[in-house]
XYZ file of C-alpha atoms in Angstrom:
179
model
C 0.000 0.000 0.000
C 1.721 3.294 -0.968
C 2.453 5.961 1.583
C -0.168 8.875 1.343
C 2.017 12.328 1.977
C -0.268 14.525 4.784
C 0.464 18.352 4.712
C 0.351 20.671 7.114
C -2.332 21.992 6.006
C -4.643 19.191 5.793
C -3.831 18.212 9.465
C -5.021 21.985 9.872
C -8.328 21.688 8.612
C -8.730 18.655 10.446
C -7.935 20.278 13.236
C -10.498 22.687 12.742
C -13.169 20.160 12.081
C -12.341 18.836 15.667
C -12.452 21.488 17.704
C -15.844 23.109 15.503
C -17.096 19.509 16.555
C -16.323 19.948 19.786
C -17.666 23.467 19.664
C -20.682 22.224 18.531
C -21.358 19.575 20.911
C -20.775 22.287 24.278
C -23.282 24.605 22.743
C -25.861 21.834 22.257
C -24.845 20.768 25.931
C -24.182 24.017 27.176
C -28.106 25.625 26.111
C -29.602 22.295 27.346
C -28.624 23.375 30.970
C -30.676 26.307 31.336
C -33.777 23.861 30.664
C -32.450 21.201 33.003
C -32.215 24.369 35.932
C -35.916 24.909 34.797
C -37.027 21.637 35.089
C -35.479 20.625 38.474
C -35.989 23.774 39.617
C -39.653 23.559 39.311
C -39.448 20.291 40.545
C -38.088 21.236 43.562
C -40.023 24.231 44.266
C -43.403 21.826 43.517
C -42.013 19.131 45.579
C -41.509 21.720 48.884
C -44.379 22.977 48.311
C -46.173 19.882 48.115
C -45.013 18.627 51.119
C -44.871 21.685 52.696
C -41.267 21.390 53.785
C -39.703 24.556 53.470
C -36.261 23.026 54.368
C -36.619 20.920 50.914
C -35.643 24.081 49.068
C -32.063 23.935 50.728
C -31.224 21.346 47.618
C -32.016 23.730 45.107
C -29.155 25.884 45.676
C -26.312 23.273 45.137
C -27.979 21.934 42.366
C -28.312 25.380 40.254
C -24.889 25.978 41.177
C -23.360 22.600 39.877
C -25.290 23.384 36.905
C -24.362 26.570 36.642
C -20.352 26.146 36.915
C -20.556 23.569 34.472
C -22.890 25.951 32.193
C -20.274 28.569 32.814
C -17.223 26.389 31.849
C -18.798 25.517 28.750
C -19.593 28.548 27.884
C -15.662 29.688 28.432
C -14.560 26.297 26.503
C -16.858 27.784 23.485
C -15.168 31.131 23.488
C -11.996 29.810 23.937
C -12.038 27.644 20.620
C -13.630 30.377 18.460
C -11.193 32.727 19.764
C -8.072 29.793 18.849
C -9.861 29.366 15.116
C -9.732 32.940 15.091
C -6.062 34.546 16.359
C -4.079 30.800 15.330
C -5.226 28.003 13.171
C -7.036 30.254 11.246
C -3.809 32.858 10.350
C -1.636 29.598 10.400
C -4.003 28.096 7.290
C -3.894 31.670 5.258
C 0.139 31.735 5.945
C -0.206 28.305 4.408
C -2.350 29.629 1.228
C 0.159 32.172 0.924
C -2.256 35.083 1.561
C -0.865 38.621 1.549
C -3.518 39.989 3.490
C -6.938 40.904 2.117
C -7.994 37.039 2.693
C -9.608 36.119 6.180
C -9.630 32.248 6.793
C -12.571 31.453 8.768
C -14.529 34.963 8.260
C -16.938 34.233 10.140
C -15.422 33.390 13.487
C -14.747 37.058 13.590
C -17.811 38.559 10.993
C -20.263 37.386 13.518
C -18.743 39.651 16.541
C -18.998 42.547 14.756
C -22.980 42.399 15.261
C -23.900 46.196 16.625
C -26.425 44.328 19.091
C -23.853 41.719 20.478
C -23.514 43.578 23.783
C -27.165 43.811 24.278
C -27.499 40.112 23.913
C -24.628 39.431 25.995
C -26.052 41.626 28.214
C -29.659 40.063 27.995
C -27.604 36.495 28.716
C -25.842 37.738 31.619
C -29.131 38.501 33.350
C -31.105 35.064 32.241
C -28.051 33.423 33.459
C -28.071 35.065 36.632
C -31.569 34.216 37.287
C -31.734 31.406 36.761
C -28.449 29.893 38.350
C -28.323 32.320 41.026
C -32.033 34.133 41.546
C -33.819 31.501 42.130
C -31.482 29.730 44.575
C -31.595 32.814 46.439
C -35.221 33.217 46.169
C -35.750 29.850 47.206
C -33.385 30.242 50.542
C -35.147 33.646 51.263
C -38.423 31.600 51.862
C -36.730 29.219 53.635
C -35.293 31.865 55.542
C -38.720 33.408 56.194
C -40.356 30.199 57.170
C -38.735 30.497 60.420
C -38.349 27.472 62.649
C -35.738 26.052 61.340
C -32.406 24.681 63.293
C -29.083 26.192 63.633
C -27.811 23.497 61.168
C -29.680 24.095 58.811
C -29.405 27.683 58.858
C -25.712 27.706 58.658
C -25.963 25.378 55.186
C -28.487 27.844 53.806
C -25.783 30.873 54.531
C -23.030 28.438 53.484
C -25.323 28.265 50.403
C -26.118 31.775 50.077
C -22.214 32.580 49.768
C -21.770 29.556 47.303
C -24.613 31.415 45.165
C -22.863 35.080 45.243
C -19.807 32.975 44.279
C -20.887 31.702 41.147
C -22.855 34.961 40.699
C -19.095 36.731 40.844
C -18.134 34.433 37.978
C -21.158 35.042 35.786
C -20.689 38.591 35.948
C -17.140 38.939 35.638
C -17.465 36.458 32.808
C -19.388 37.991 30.867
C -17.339 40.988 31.276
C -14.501 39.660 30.276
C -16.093 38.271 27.218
């Protein structure tokens, strides 16, 4: 079997195809979060309320923060590969092609951030993110809270909780900021 000769940049491009793969498989994860928050957030919220057991809605703060980190993380990982198509494999191909300028590999990487309404989605993101990875957890520990009745243990995980909450709320925000 004769030896096939692979350039440089055809182990580029397949590069590219990886890590747009892998791009595309943290959005798909990443957006299905925000409905997984929903969903167990409601079914937490019912599930208290049901039983009326205030103290139930000390899970929901844990569990909007896992999924909120790992939201958050993916949402980085994302950035961080259209930002690596844009300032390296991308002017590493068009070296390759023997571009003198005037010919953008992988125009849209960078086309698409030049939107004049970017920052008002981004900003319109920040605050759905915020609410519901952070609002609701913090909603949910104010009733708690308000209940009353509740033991010093348990009090000390909601605050524990609370702080866990403006944590991740820190990271959204400065996130999205640096973004």
């Amino acid at each position: 079997m004769p030896e096939q000769d692979v350039t440089v940049g055809q182990l580029l491009l397949a590069e590219y195809e990886s890590v747009k793969g892998e791009q595309r498989a943290r959005i798909g994860f990443r957006d299905n979060l925000l409905y997984v928050t929903l969903a167990v957030g409601a079914a937490v919220i019912a599930a208290a309320a049901q039983a009326k057991q205030p103290s139930m809605l000390l899970a929901l703060p844990p569990v909007c923060v896992v999924l909120g980190w790992t939201y958050l993380v993916n949402d980085q990982k994302i950035s961080a590969i259209g930002l690596y198509v844009r300032d390296d494999l991308g002017p590493r191909l068009a070296e390759l092609a023997g571009s003198s300028g005037g010919f953008t590999t992988f125009g849209w990487e960078a086309y698409h951030r030049r939107d004049t309404r970017r920052r008002s989605r981004k900003a319109v993101q920040t605050v759905i993110d915020l609410t519901a990875f952070c609002v609701v957890p913090l909603a949910a520990l104010s009733v708690f809270w308000s209940n009353g009745g509740a033991g010093g243990l348990l009090i000390g995980l909601s605050v524990l909780e609370a702080l866990v909450v403006a944590g991740l709320a820190s990271q959204i925000v400065w996130y999205a900021k640096a973004a």
